[in-house]
Short mmCIF file of C-alpha atoms and ligand atoms in Angstrom, two decimals:
data_model
loop_
_atom_site.label_atom_id
_atom_site.label_comp_id
_atom_site.label_asym_id
_atom_site.label_seq_id
_atom_site.Cartn_x
_atom_site.Cartn_y
_atom_site.Cartn_z
CA UNK A 1 38.63 46.19 32.21
CA UNK A 2 35.12 45.76 33.58
CA UNK A 3 32.35 48.21 32.78
CA UNK A 4 31.67 51.03 35.22
CA UNK A 5 28.85 50.15 37.61
CA UNK A 6 25.62 52.05 38.17
CA UNK A 7 23.01 51.42 40.83
CA UNK A 8 19.56 52.67 39.82
CA UNK A 9 17.07 53.50 42.57
CA UNK A 10 13.86 54.72 40.90
CA UNK A 11 12.01 55.23 44.21
CA UNK A 12 8.46 56.54 44.43
CA UNK A 13 5.86 58.60 42.57
CA UNK A 14 7.17 59.79 39.20
CA UNK A 15 10.63 58.35 40.03
CA UNK A 16 10.11 55.07 38.12
CA UNK A 17 8.60 56.87 35.09
CA UNK A 18 11.39 59.38 34.65
CA UNK A 19 14.00 56.69 35.34
CA UNK A 20 12.53 54.52 32.58
CA UNK A 21 13.58 57.23 30.10
CA UNK A 22 17.08 57.36 31.54
CA UNK A 23 17.34 53.60 31.13
CA UNK A 24 16.54 54.01 27.43
CA UNK A 25 19.33 56.57 27.19
CA UNK A 26 21.79 54.34 29.04
CA UNK A 27 20.87 51.64 26.51
CA UNK A 28 21.52 54.09 23.67
CA UNK A 29 25.03 54.83 24.96
CA UNK A 30 25.76 51.10 25.12
CA UNK A 31 24.51 50.46 21.58
CA UNK A 32 25.65 53.57 19.78
CA UNK A 33 28.71 54.80 21.69
CA UNK A 34 29.96 51.49 23.04
CA UNK A 35 29.74 53.02 26.49
CA UNK A 36 28.46 50.14 28.56
CA UNK A 37 27.52 50.14 32.22
CA UNK A 38 26.86 47.30 34.63
CA UNK A 39 23.45 48.40 35.79
CA UNK A 40 21.69 47.02 38.85
CA UNK A 41 18.43 48.22 40.29
CA UNK A 42 16.97 48.32 43.77
CA UNK A 43 14.37 49.93 46.00
CA UNK A 44 14.48 53.13 48.02
CA UNK A 45 11.95 55.24 49.92
CA UNK A 46 8.34 54.17 50.16
CA UNK A 47 8.91 51.39 47.65
CA UNK A 48 11.57 49.90 49.94
CA UNK A 49 9.33 50.38 52.95
CA UNK A 50 6.51 48.48 51.23
CA UNK A 51 8.85 45.59 50.45
CA UNK A 52 11.08 45.48 53.53
CA UNK A 53 9.58 47.74 56.21
CA UNK A 54 12.53 50.13 55.91
CA UNK A 55 13.14 53.01 53.45
CA UNK A 56 16.61 51.65 52.68
CA UNK A 57 17.57 48.02 53.19
CA UNK A 58 21.11 47.32 54.45
CA UNK A 59 21.90 45.33 51.32
CA UNK A 60 20.97 48.37 49.18
CA UNK A 61 23.16 50.60 51.35
CA UNK A 62 26.07 48.17 50.95
CA UNK A 63 25.56 48.04 47.19
CA UNK A 64 25.51 51.85 46.98
CA UNK A 65 28.90 51.93 48.70
CA UNK A 66 30.39 49.58 46.10
CA UNK A 67 29.21 51.00 42.78
CA UNK A 68 30.81 53.78 40.78
CA UNK A 69 27.65 55.87 40.89
CA UNK A 70 24.08 55.81 42.16
CA UNK A 71 21.20 57.25 40.14
CA UNK A 72 18.07 58.03 42.16
CA UNK A 73 14.58 59.04 40.99
CA UNK A 74 12.54 60.48 43.86
CA UNK A 75 11.19 59.42 47.24
CA UNK A 76 8.04 60.09 49.25
CA UNK A 77 4.31 60.35 48.88
CA UNK A 78 1.13 61.02 50.90
CA UNK A 79 0.62 57.30 51.44
CA UNK A 80 3.64 57.36 53.77
CA UNK A 81 2.66 60.44 55.79
CA UNK A 82 1.32 58.24 58.57
CA UNK A 83 4.61 56.37 59.04
CA UNK A 84 6.86 56.93 62.00
CA UNK A 85 9.52 59.58 61.27
CA UNK A 86 12.31 56.98 61.48
CA UNK A 87 10.98 54.98 58.52
CA UNK A 88 9.65 57.78 56.33
CA UNK A 89 10.80 57.54 52.68
CA UNK A 90 13.05 60.62 53.05
CA UNK A 91 15.10 58.83 55.71
CA UNK A 92 16.30 56.42 53.02
CA UNK A 93 17.71 59.25 50.94
CA UNK A 94 19.24 60.97 53.96
CA UNK A 95 20.92 57.71 55.02
CA UNK A 96 22.47 57.33 51.56
CA UNK A 97 23.80 60.89 51.65
CA UNK A 98 25.17 60.52 55.17
CA UNK A 99 26.72 57.05 54.98
CA UNK A 100 28.25 57.69 51.56
CA UNK A 101 29.48 61.01 53.01
CA UNK A 102 28.27 62.98 49.97
CA UNK A 103 29.12 66.37 51.35
CA UNK A 104 29.01 68.48 48.20
CA UNK A 105 25.65 68.76 46.47
CA UNK A 106 25.92 70.46 43.08
CA UNK A 107 22.67 72.00 41.87
CA UNK A 108 23.02 73.84 38.60
CA UNK A 109 20.27 76.27 37.60
CA UNK A 110 20.51 76.88 33.93
CA UNK A 111 17.92 78.61 31.79
CA UNK A 112 17.54 77.05 28.36
CA UNK A 113 16.88 79.73 25.71
CA UNK A 114 13.76 77.96 24.54
CA UNK A 115 12.30 78.18 28.04
CA UNK A 116 13.14 81.74 29.04
CA UNK A 117 9.46 82.66 28.63
CA UNK A 118 8.37 80.05 31.16
CA UNK A 119 10.05 81.69 34.09
CA UNK A 120 7.84 83.72 36.38
CA UNK A 121 10.51 86.41 36.11
CA UNK A 122 11.04 88.71 33.13
CA UNK A 123 12.89 87.17 30.23
CA UNK A 124 15.93 89.48 30.41
CA UNK A 125 16.40 88.56 34.08
CA UNK A 126 16.72 84.83 33.37
CA UNK A 127 17.79 84.41 29.71
CA UNK A 128 21.24 82.83 29.65
CA UNK A 129 21.23 82.20 33.39
CA UNK A 130 23.84 79.63 34.45
CA UNK A 131 24.54 79.36 38.16
CA UNK A 132 25.66 76.53 40.38
CA UNK A 133 24.56 76.10 43.97
CA UNK A 134 26.92 74.03 46.08
CA UNK A 135 24.93 72.85 49.08
CA UNK A 136 26.61 71.17 52.07
CA UNK A 137 24.73 67.89 52.34
CA UNK A 138 25.87 65.77 55.26
CA UNK A 139 25.79 68.06 58.27
CA UNK A 140 24.12 71.15 59.68
CA UNK A 141 20.61 71.13 61.06
CA UNK A 142 19.65 68.04 59.06
CA UNK A 143 21.90 65.86 61.20
CA UNK A 144 23.00 67.86 64.28
CA UNK A 145 22.46 66.52 67.80
CA UNK A 146 20.58 66.95 70.07
CA UNK A 147 17.43 66.50 68.07
CA UNK A 148 13.99 65.23 68.88
CA UNK A 149 10.70 66.07 70.52
CA UNK A 150 11.05 66.13 74.31
CA UNK A 151 8.87 66.71 77.35
CA UNK A 152 9.72 69.93 79.16
CA UNK A 153 7.54 70.77 82.13
CA UNK A 154 3.95 70.40 81.01
CA UNK A 155 4.56 70.78 77.29
CA UNK A 156 6.72 69.33 74.53
CA UNK A 157 9.66 70.97 72.84
CA UNK A 158 10.97 70.22 69.32
CA UNK A 159 14.73 70.53 68.94
CA UNK A 160 17.13 70.49 66.01
CA UNK A 161 20.71 71.61 66.12
CA UNK A 162 22.71 73.53 63.56
CA UNK A 163 26.27 72.27 63.92
CA UNK A 164 29.28 72.68 61.63
CA UNK A 165 32.88 71.74 62.23
CA UNK A 166 35.71 73.66 60.57
CA UNK A 167 36.66 70.65 58.47
CA UNK A 168 33.09 70.24 57.19
CA UNK A 169 33.03 73.84 56.05
CA UNK A 170 36.57 73.64 54.68
CA UNK A 171 35.90 70.68 52.36
CA UNK A 172 32.69 72.02 50.84
CA UNK A 173 34.30 75.43 50.36
CA UNK A 174 37.10 73.74 48.40
CA UNK A 175 34.55 72.00 46.18
CA UNK A 176 32.96 75.37 45.42
CA UNK A 177 36.27 77.10 44.63
CA UNK A 178 37.41 74.21 42.41
CA UNK A 179 34.15 74.38 40.46
CA UNK A 180 34.31 78.15 40.16
CA UNK A 181 37.75 77.91 38.57
CA UNK A 182 36.21 75.81 35.79
CA UNK A 183 33.30 78.27 35.36
CA UNK A 184 33.02 82.01 35.99
CA UNK A 185 35.66 82.07 38.77
CA UNK A 186 33.29 83.65 41.31
CA UNK A 187 31.97 82.29 44.61
CA UNK A 188 29.32 83.84 46.83
CA UNK A 189 29.07 82.23 50.27
CA UNK A 190 25.72 82.50 52.06
CA UNK A 191 24.97 82.11 55.80
CA UNK A 192 23.39 84.08 58.62
CA UNK A 193 26.50 85.31 60.41
CA UNK A 194 24.38 88.14 61.80
CA UNK A 195 22.36 85.77 64.00
CA UNK A 196 24.11 82.37 64.08
CA UNK A 197 27.49 81.38 65.49
CA UNK A 198 27.67 78.57 62.97
CA UNK A 199 27.32 81.30 60.33
CA UNK A 200 30.22 83.27 61.83
CA UNK A 201 32.42 80.18 61.70
CA UNK A 202 31.21 79.38 58.18
CA UNK A 203 32.22 82.85 56.93
CA UNK A 204 35.63 82.71 58.66
CA UNK A 205 36.54 79.29 57.30
CA UNK A 206 35.39 80.03 53.72
CA UNK A 207 37.45 83.23 53.79
CA UNK A 208 40.51 81.37 55.13
CA UNK A 209 40.30 78.62 52.48
CA UNK A 210 40.02 81.35 49.88
CA UNK A 211 42.94 83.43 51.13
CA UNK A 212 45.25 80.45 51.55
CA UNK A 213 44.48 78.38 48.46
CA UNK A 214 42.13 80.16 46.06
CA UNK A 215 43.04 83.87 46.08
CA UNK A 216 42.51 83.94 42.30
CA UNK A 217 38.77 83.26 42.72
CA UNK A 218 36.54 86.24 43.43
CA UNK A 219 34.81 85.68 46.80
CA UNK A 220 31.88 87.52 48.35
CA UNK A 221 29.69 86.83 51.40
CA UNK A 222 25.97 87.42 51.73
CA UNK A 223 23.35 86.78 54.39
CA UNK A 224 21.17 83.98 53.09
CA UNK A 225 17.94 85.98 53.29
CA UNK A 226 19.47 88.77 51.23
CA UNK A 227 20.81 86.08 48.92
CA UNK A 228 17.27 84.81 48.33
CA UNK A 229 16.20 88.33 47.49
CA UNK A 230 19.14 88.85 45.11
CA UNK A 231 18.39 85.52 43.41
CA UNK A 232 14.96 86.85 42.46
CA UNK A 233 16.17 90.37 41.67
CA UNK A 234 19.18 89.72 39.44
CA UNK A 235 20.31 86.07 39.49
CA UNK A 236 22.93 86.58 36.78
CA UNK A 237 25.19 88.33 39.32
CA UNK A 238 26.03 84.85 40.68
CA UNK A 239 28.31 82.12 39.39
CA UNK A 240 28.84 79.59 42.22
CA UNK A 241 26.91 79.92 45.49
CA UNK A 242 28.16 77.88 48.45
CA UNK A 243 25.88 77.44 51.44
CA UNK A 244 24.82 75.10 54.22
CA UNK A 245 22.39 72.20 54.11
CA UNK A 246 19.16 73.97 55.05
CA UNK A 247 19.77 77.28 53.27
CA UNK A 248 20.90 75.27 50.25
CA UNK A 249 17.67 73.32 50.27
CA UNK A 250 15.63 76.52 50.16
CA UNK A 251 17.82 78.53 47.83
CA UNK A 252 18.09 75.70 45.31
CA UNK A 253 14.32 75.36 45.00
CA UNK A 254 14.07 79.10 44.44
CA UNK A 255 16.91 79.05 41.89
CA UNK A 256 15.32 76.08 40.14
CA UNK A 257 12.09 77.92 39.59
CA UNK A 258 13.92 80.82 37.95
CA UNK A 259 14.58 78.50 35.06
CA UNK A 260 10.91 77.87 34.36
CA UNK A 261 10.26 74.44 35.80
CA UNK A 262 11.46 72.27 38.62
CA UNK A 263 11.21 69.44 36.10
CA UNK A 264 14.43 70.55 34.42
CA UNK A 265 17.04 70.52 37.12
CA UNK A 266 19.56 67.79 37.88
CA UNK A 267 21.90 67.42 40.82
CA UNK A 268 25.08 65.61 41.75
CA UNK A 269 26.04 64.74 45.31
CA UNK A 270 29.74 64.07 45.57
CA UNK A 271 31.99 62.75 48.32
CA UNK A 272 35.67 61.97 48.67
CA UNK A 273 37.50 60.04 45.92
CA UNK A 274 37.29 56.24 46.08
CA UNK A 275 40.25 53.91 45.50
CA UNK A 276 39.68 54.13 41.73
CA UNK A 277 39.94 57.92 41.87
CA UNK A 278 36.25 58.51 41.18
CA UNK A 279 34.31 60.49 43.76
CA UNK A 280 31.58 58.68 45.70
CA UNK A 281 28.53 59.93 43.88
CA UNK A 282 24.76 60.00 43.76
CA UNK A 283 22.82 61.75 41.01
CA UNK A 284 19.18 62.77 41.32
CA UNK A 285 16.69 65.29 39.98
CA UNK A 286 16.01 68.27 42.25
CA UNK A 287 12.26 67.71 41.93
CA UNK A 288 10.36 65.39 44.26
CA UNK A 289 8.09 62.42 43.66
CA UNK A 290 5.12 64.56 42.48
CA UNK A 291 2.48 62.04 43.63
CA UNK A 292 -0.31 64.18 42.12
CA UNK A 293 0.82 63.38 38.57
CA UNK A 294 2.45 59.97 39.15
CA UNK A 295 1.53 57.17 36.79
CA UNK A 296 -0.09 59.44 34.21
CA UNK A 297 2.77 59.92 31.77
CA UNK A 298 2.83 63.65 32.53
CA UNK A 299 6.18 63.88 34.28
CA UNK A 300 9.11 65.67 32.68
CA UNK A 301 12.07 63.26 32.54
CA UNK A 302 14.61 65.97 31.68
CA UNK A 303 15.86 66.57 35.24
CA UNK A 304 16.62 62.87 35.59
CA UNK A 305 18.18 62.71 32.10
CA UNK A 306 20.40 65.68 32.91
CA UNK A 307 21.36 64.00 36.19
CA UNK A 308 22.71 61.12 34.12
CA UNK A 309 24.60 63.69 32.03
CA UNK A 310 26.19 64.93 35.26
CA UNK A 311 27.14 61.31 36.05
CA UNK A 312 28.84 61.05 32.65
CA UNK A 313 30.78 64.21 33.42
CA UNK A 314 31.68 63.86 37.12
CA UNK A 315 31.89 60.07 37.60
CA UNK A 316 32.85 58.65 34.22
CA UNK A 317 35.11 61.28 32.67
CA UNK A 318 32.86 61.49 29.63
CA UNK A 319 32.56 65.25 29.34
CA UNK A 320 32.04 65.14 25.57
CA UNK A 321 29.22 62.60 25.91
CA UNK A 322 27.66 64.70 28.70
CA UNK A 323 27.77 67.69 26.32
CA UNK A 324 26.14 65.55 23.63
CA UNK A 325 23.26 64.63 25.94
CA UNK A 326 22.77 68.19 27.17
CA UNK A 327 22.75 69.44 23.58
CA UNK A 328 20.17 66.78 22.67
CA UNK A 329 17.91 68.10 25.45
CA UNK A 330 18.46 71.67 24.24
CA UNK A 331 17.61 70.66 20.67
CA UNK A 332 14.38 68.92 21.70
CA UNK A 333 13.30 72.01 23.63
CA UNK A 334 14.23 74.30 20.75
CA UNK A 335 12.08 72.09 18.49
CA UNK A 336 9.12 72.87 20.75
CA UNK A 337 8.72 69.45 22.37
CA UNK A 338 7.05 70.09 25.73
CA UNK A 339 5.85 67.99 28.64
CA UNK A 340 2.82 69.30 30.53
CA UNK A 341 4.89 71.27 33.08
CA UNK A 342 6.34 73.36 30.23
CA UNK A 343 3.13 74.38 28.55
CA UNK A 344 1.89 77.88 28.31
CA UNK A 345 2.13 78.46 24.59
CA UNK A 346 -1.04 78.47 22.50
CA UNK A 347 -1.66 75.40 20.44
CA UNK A 348 1.12 73.25 21.87
CA UNK A 349 0.08 69.73 22.83
CA UNK A 350 2.11 68.18 25.62
CA UNK A 351 4.08 65.02 24.94
CA UNK A 352 4.14 62.16 27.42
CA UNK A 353 7.11 61.28 29.59
CA UNK A 354 8.02 58.48 27.25
CA UNK A 355 7.61 60.60 24.10
CA UNK A 356 9.99 63.15 25.60
CA UNK A 357 12.51 60.34 26.17
CA UNK A 358 12.08 59.19 22.57
CA UNK A 359 12.56 62.73 21.29
CA UNK A 360 15.84 63.00 23.22
CA UNK A 361 16.98 59.68 21.75
CA UNK A 362 16.06 61.02 18.30
CA UNK A 363 18.24 64.06 18.93
CA UNK A 364 21.07 61.81 20.15
CA UNK A 365 20.81 59.77 16.94
CA UNK A 366 20.92 62.97 14.92
CA UNK A 367 24.10 64.00 16.73
CA UNK A 368 26.09 61.04 15.36
C1 IPM B 401 16.01 67.91 48.45
C2 IPM B 401 14.80 67.44 49.18
C3 IPM B 401 15.25 66.62 50.38
C4 IPM B 401 15.98 67.54 51.32
C5 IPM B 401 14.15 65.84 51.10
C6 IPM B 401 13.37 64.95 50.15
C7 IPM B 401 14.69 65.04 52.24
O1 IPM B 401 13.99 68.52 49.52
O2 IPM B 401 16.84 67.07 48.05
O3 IPM B 401 16.15 69.13 48.25
O4 IPM B 401 15.36 68.25 52.13
O5 IPM B 401 17.21 67.57 51.26
MG1 MG B 402 14.61 70.38 48.69
#
């Protein structure tokens, strides 16, 4: 049997630096666990624009459709602000999500014990936090038509459309309920049914999926603004949160920060199963390309490393190896190893991106 295939798209800014650490870890799994991948690498975002004049070349798109999983670093940067909207780096990422039909975006927000002091919230509010945001990723206002900037009388009007079909809501709701069954068995669905028709439909469909197929899972509904407030007030009330594309974008950044640093959080974007039974999948850190610190060895590679752990779990059926990697990260943090984003303690010197990667490999070695 051939090795599972991985397409690596480091992208822009700190993307290549954090991905370099993941490549070391992929190498470690090949050497020490005989878990080998066929790895190929390509360009996305600004890097692809610089090379090809497009943020995602068709041959890269085709490759992404063929592999077992895609691992992406980050896209974007101030250098590309002047570009036309249609070729901005972010369009490359959005095309991947849309054409691979990666409708369920899993964004865990987990607070590592060693980092509970780094949160801007009180320690007892975040210690032990473990929630999962399931964000719809291929529809809603990100993709709805009509969209654009149009002339209307003597001024211009900017238009985006929030649009959800029943089947789009149905399938992401199922993803959330399935996940909840393997976790705390609780789902909170967030929308704005008080002001948006799409929110009314969202609530109805989630409730119907629940009543028909997941009555064993505890379901609640919340307006997304109240949800944001509750996330800051007492986040541990949540297990799985399911929400639309735009609210999910906002709520997941807020949830990420509860854990102390945006540099810690991975994500998985999953679609329907392929012929081999694996879901179409793309894994990426929640953080962006952080152009202000790019190229300085300051970036925290943990979010990208944990994204690879999610790939081990969700694409490659290697739950035990995913646990091993997550425990290695936990161990390194417990030992006090800190990149610059995690400082705050007296007398701690930050390690570089690459030293953090080496420390994780050390902890992996120690786990054997
Ligand atoms: C995210 C990012 C993206 C989004 C951008 C880079 C297009 O903020 O993944 O959360 O808005 O979805
Ligand atoms: Mg975002």
